[in-house]
Short mmCIF file of C-alpha atoms in Angstrom, two decimals:
data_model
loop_
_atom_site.label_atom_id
_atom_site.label_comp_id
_atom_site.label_asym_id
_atom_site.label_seq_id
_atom_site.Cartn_x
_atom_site.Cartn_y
_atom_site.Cartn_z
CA UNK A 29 208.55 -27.98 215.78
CA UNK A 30 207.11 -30.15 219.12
CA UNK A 31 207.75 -26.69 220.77
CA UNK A 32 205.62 -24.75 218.71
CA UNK A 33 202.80 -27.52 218.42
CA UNK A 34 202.74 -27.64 222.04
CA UNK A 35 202.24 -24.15 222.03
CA UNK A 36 199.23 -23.98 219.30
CA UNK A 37 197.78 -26.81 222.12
CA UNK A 38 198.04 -24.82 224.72
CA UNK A 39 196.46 -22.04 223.06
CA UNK A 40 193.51 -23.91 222.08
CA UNK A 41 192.92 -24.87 225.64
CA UNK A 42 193.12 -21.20 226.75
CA UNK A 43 191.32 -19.84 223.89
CA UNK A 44 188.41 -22.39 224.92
CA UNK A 45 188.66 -21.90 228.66
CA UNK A 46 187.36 -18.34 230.60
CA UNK A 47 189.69 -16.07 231.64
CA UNK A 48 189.29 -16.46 235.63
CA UNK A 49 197.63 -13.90 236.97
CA UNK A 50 193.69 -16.11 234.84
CA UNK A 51 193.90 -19.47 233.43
CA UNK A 52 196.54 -18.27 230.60
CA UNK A 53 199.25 -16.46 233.09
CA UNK A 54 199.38 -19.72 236.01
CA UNK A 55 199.96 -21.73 232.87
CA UNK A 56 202.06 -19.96 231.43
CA UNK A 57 204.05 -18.85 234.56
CA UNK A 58 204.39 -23.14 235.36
CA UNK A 59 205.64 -24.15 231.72
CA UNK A 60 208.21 -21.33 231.78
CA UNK A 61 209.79 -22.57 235.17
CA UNK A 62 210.00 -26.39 234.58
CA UNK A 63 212.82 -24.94 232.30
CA UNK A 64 214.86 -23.46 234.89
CA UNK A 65 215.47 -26.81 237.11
CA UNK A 66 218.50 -27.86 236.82
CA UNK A 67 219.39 -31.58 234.98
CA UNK A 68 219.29 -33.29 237.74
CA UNK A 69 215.51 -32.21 237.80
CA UNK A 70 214.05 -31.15 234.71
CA UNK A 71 214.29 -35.36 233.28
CA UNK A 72 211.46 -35.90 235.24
CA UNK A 73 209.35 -32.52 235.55
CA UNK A 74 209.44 -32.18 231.20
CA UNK A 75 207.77 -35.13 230.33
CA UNK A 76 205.55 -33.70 232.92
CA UNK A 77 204.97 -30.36 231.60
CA UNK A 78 201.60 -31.06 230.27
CA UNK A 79 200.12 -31.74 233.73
CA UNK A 80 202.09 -28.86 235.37
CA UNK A 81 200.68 -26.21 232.88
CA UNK A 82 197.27 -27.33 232.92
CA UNK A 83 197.22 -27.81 236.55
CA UNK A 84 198.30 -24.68 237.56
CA UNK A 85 194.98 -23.60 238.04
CA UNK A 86 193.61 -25.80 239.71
CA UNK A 87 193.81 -24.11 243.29
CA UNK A 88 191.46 -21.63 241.70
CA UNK A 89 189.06 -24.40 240.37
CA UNK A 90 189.13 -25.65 243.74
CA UNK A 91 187.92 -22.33 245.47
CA UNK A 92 184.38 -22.77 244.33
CA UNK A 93 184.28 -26.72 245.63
CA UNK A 94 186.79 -26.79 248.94
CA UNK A 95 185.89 -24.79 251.93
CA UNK A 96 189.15 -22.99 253.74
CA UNK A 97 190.39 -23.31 250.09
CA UNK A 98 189.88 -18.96 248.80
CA UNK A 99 191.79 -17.74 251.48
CA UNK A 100 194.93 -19.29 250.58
CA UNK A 101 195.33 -17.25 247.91
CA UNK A 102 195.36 -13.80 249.45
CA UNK A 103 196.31 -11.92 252.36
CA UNK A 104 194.35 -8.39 252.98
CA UNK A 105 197.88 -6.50 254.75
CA UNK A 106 195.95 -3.25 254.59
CA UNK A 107 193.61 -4.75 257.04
CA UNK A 108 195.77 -5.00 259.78
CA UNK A 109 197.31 -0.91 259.15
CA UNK A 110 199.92 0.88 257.70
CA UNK A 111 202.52 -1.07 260.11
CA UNK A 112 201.09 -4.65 258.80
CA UNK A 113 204.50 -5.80 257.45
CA UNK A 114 205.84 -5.20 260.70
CA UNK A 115 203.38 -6.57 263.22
CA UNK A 116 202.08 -9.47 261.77
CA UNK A 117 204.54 -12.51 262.74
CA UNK A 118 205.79 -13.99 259.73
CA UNK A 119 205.26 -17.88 261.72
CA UNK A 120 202.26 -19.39 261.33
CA UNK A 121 201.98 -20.72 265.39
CA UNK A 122 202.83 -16.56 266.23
CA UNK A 123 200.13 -15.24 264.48
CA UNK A 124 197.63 -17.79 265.31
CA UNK A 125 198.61 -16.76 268.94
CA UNK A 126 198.53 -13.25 268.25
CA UNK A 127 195.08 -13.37 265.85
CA UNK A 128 193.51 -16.32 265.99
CA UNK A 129 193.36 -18.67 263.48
CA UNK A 130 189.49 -17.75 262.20
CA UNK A 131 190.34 -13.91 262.31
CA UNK A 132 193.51 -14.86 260.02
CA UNK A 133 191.74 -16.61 257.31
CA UNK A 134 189.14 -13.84 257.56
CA UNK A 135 191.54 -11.82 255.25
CA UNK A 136 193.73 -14.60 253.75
CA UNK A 137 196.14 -16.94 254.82
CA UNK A 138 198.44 -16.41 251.42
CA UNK A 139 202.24 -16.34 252.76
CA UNK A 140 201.47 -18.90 255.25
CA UNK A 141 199.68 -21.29 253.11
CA UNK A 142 202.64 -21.23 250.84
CA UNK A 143 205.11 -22.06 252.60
CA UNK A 144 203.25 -24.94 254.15
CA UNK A 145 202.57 -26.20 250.29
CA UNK A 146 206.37 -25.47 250.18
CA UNK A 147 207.18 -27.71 253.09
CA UNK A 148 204.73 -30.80 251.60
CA UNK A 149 206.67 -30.62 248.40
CA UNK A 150 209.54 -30.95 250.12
CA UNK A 151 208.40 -34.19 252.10
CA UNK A 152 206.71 -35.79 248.83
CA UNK A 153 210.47 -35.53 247.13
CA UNK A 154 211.77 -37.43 250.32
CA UNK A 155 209.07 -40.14 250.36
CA UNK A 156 209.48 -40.29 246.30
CA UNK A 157 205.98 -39.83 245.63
CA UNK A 158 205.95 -38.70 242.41
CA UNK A 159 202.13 -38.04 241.85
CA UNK A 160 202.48 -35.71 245.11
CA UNK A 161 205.57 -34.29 243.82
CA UNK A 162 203.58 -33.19 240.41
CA UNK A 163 199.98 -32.08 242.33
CA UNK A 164 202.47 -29.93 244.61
CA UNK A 165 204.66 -28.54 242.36
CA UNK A 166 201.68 -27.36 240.47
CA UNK A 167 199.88 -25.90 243.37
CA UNK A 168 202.74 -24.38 244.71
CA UNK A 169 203.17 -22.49 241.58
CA UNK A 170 199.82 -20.92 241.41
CA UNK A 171 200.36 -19.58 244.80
CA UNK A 172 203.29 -18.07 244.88
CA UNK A 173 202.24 -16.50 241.25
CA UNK A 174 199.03 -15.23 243.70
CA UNK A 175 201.68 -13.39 245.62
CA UNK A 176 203.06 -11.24 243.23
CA UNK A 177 199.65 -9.76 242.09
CA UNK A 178 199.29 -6.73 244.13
CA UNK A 179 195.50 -6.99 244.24
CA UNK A 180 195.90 -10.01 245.94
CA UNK A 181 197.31 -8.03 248.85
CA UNK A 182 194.54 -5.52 250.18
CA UNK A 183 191.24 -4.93 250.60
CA UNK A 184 190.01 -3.36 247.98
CA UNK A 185 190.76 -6.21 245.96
CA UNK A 186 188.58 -6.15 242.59
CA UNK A 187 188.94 -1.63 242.92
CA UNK A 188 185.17 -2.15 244.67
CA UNK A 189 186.26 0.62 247.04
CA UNK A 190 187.14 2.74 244.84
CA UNK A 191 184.19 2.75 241.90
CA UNK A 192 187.11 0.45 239.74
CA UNK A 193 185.52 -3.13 239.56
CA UNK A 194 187.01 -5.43 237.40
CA UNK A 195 190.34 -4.00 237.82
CA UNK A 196 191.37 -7.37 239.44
CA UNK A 197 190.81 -9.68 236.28
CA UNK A 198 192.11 -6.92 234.17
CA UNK A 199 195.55 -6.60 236.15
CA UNK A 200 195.93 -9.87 235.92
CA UNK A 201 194.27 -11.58 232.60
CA UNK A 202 193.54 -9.34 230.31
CA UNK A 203 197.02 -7.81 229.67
CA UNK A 204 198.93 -10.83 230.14
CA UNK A 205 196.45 -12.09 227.48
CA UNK A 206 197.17 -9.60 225.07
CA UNK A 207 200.90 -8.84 225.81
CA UNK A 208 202.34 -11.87 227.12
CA UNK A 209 203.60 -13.07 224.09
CA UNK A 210 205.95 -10.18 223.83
CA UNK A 211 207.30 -10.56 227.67
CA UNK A 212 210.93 -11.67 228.11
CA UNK A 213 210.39 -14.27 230.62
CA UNK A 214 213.72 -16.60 230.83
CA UNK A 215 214.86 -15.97 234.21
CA UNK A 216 218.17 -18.39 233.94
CA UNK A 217 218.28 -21.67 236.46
CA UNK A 218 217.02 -21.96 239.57
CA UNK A 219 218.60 -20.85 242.82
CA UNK A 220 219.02 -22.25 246.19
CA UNK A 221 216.48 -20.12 248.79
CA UNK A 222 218.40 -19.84 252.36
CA UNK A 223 215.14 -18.56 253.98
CA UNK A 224 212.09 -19.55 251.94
CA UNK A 225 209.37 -18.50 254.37
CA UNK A 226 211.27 -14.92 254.70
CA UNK A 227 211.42 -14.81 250.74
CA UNK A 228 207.59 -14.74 250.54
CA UNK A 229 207.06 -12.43 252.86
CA UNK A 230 209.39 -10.21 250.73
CA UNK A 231 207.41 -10.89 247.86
CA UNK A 232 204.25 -9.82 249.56
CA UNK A 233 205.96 -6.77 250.38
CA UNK A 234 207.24 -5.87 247.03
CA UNK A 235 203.77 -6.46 245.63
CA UNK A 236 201.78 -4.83 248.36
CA UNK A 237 203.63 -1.51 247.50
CA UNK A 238 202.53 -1.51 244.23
CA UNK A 239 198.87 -1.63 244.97
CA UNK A 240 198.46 2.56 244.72
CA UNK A 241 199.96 3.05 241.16
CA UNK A 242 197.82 0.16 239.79
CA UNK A 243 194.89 1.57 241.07
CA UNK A 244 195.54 5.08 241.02
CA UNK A 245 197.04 4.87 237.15
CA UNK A 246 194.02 3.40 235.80
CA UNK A 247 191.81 6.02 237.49
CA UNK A 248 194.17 8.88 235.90
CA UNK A 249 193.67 6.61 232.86
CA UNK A 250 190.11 6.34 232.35
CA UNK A 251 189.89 10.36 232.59
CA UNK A 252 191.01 10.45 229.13
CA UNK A 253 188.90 8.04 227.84
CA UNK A 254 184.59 7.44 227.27
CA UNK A 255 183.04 4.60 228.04
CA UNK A 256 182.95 3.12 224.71
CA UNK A 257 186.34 3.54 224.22
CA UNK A 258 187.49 2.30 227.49
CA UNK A 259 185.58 -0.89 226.90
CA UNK A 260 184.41 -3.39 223.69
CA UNK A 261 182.93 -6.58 222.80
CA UNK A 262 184.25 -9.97 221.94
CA UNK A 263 183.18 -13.58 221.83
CA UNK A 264 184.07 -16.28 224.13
CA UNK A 265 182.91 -19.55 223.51
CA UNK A 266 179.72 -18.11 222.06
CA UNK A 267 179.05 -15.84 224.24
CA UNK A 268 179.27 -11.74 223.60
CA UNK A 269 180.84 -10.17 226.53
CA UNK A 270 182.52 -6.75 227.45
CA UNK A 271 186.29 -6.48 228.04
CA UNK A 272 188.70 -3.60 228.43
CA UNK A 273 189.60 -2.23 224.88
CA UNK A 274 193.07 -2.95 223.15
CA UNK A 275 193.83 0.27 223.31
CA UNK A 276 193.09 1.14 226.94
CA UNK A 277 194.58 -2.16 227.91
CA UNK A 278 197.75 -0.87 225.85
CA UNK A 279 197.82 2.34 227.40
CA UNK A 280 197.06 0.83 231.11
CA UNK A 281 200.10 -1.22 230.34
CA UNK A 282 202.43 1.63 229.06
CA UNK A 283 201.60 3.57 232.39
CA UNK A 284 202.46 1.09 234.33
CA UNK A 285 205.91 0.82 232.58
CA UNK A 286 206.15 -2.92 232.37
CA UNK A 287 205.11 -3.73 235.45
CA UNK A 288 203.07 -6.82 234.99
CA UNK A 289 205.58 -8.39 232.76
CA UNK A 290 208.12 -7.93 236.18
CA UNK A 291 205.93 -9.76 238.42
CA UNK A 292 205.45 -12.47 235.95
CA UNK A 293 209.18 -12.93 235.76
CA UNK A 294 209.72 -12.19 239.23
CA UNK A 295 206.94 -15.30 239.95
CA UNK A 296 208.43 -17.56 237.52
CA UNK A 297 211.65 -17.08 239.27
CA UNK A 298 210.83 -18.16 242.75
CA UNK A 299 208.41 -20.88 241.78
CA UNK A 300 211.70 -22.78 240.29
CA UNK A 301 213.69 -21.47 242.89
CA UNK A 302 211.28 -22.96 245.61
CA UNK A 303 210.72 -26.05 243.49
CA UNK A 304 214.65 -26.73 243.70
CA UNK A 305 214.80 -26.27 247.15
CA UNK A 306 212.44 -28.59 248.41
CA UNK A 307 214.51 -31.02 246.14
CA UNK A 308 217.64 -30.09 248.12
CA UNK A 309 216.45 -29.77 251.22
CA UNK A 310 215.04 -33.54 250.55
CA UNK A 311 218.32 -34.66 250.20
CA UNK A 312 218.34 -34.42 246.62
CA UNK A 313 216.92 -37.75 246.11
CA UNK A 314 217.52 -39.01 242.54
CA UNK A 315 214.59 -38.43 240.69
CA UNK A 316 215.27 -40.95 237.49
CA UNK A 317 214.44 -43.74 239.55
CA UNK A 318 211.25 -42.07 240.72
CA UNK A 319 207.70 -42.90 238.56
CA UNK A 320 207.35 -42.11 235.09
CA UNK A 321 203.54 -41.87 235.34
CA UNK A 322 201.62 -38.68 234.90
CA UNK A 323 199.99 -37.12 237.67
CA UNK A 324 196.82 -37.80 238.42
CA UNK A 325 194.22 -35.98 237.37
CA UNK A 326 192.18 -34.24 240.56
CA UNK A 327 188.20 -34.14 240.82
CA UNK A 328 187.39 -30.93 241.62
CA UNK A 329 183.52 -30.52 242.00
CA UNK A 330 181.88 -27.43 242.66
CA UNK A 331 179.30 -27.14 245.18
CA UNK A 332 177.61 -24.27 245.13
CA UNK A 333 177.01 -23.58 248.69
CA UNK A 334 180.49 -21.93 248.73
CA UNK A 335 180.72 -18.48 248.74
CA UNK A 336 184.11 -16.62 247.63
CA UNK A 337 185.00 -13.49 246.45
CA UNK A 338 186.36 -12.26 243.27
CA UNK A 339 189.78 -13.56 243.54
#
């Protein structure tokens, strides 16, 4: 019964909150790996579930109000050639030798920002800093969810190259929003990660290749379908707005044989792999004698001299 009530809550906050993986899949994606930590662990991240699923997006909140902030959750491979996977150095200090530093976050900083989020979690469990440990863990999962979107790894990020705007949000929020309810998402207990900046970069890879068929699919897609059909009306929060239909949502998802429902599970998976790891590679401090308080809430004002693009 709690379960389910804290379900209807959570819910309620995303039916009442815009669909910006959107609001619904980080949160989602965060709950669902608090319950692969081990015991030793999940004593003190469930009581803290709350502020873990409603933080999870925070990091995109924080785009619109921190500058250096958007690029951290992207990296445009495509930018650098066909050979990117091979010639950009997976180490921060090598491709800031190699690049630059401004020409990196030019097209997103993504696998290198995580792994540095990665390495702050991991000092927060040695200095027992619980609020640090929560804001972290909760970052942490939003980017490494970021990763496995493949939009989130070229160029033509939101289909504007390619006359398919709003492909972006619909990848990642509209389906999931729709169809996540029906995704088998337990991904068993966490693992230990021997080379966690490596595993990232694998990610990327994995969801870089994927980038044609989502694009190309929904273009083969929308042949067989008019405008009205393709697209319909519903209210948010008052408001009348235009969305991609049920159906061509259903049939966007069906062509892409499950794929977003992978990534999801795939991301859920290394967030709680990566969250255990930090814990052992802190020396797998014991984290009942750590603070009981919830995490602190973090101001995040806008300020609308910043300038980002659509994801």
């Amino acid at each position: 019964m709690r379960f389910f009530l804290t379900w209807i809550v959570l819910l309620f906050l995303i039916s009442a909150t815009p669909i910006v993986w959107g609001f619904y899949g980080h949160s989602l994606i965060n709950r669902l790996a608090v319950f692969s930590l081990p015991e030793e662990m999940i004593g003190f991240y469930k009581p803290q579930i709350q502020y873990i699923t409603e933080n999870a997006v925070n990091p995109d909140r924080r785009r619109y109000a921190v500058e250096g902030e958007a690029e951290k959750h992207y990296i445009d491979l495509d930018y650098y050639g066909d050979s990117a996977l091979q010639i950009l150095p997976k180490y921060w200090n090598e491709a800031v030798e190699k690049y630059s530093e401004d020409s990196l976050r030019l097209y997103g900083i993504g696998p290198w920002s995580a792994y540095f989020n990665f390495l702050n979690l991991t000092k927060a469990f040695e200095t027992k800093n619980s609020n640090a440990i929560l804001r972290l863990s909760a970052d942490l999962g939003h980017y490494l969810a970021d990763l496995y979107v493949p939009l989130h790894t070229t160029v033509n990020y939101n289909g504007q190259l390619t006359d398919q705007i709003g492909i972006h949000g619909f990848w990642e929020s509209r389906i999931p929003e729709l169809q996540a309810k029906d995704y088998a998402l337990w991904i068993g207990q966490a693992e230990y990660v021997e080379k966690p900046q490596l595993a990232i970069w694998d990610a990327v890879a994995a969801a870089h290749n994927q980038v044609d068929s989502v694009l190309w699919i929904e273009k083969e897609l929308t042949k067989s379908f008019s405008p009205d059909q393709k697209y319909s009306y519903e209210e948010r929060n008052t408001l009348t707005v235009r969305v991609y239909s049920r159906e061509f949502t259903e049939a966007y998802a069906l062509a892409l044989d499950n794929q977003i429902e992978r990534q999801m599970k795939k991301s859920i998976k290394m967030i709680a792999d990566f969250w255990f790891t930090a814990w052992v590679n802190a020396g797998q401090p014991d984290l009942s004698t750590f603070s009981k308080e919830s995490g602190i809430e973090e101001v995040i004002v806008p300020d609308a001299g910043i300038k980002v693009r659509d994801h």
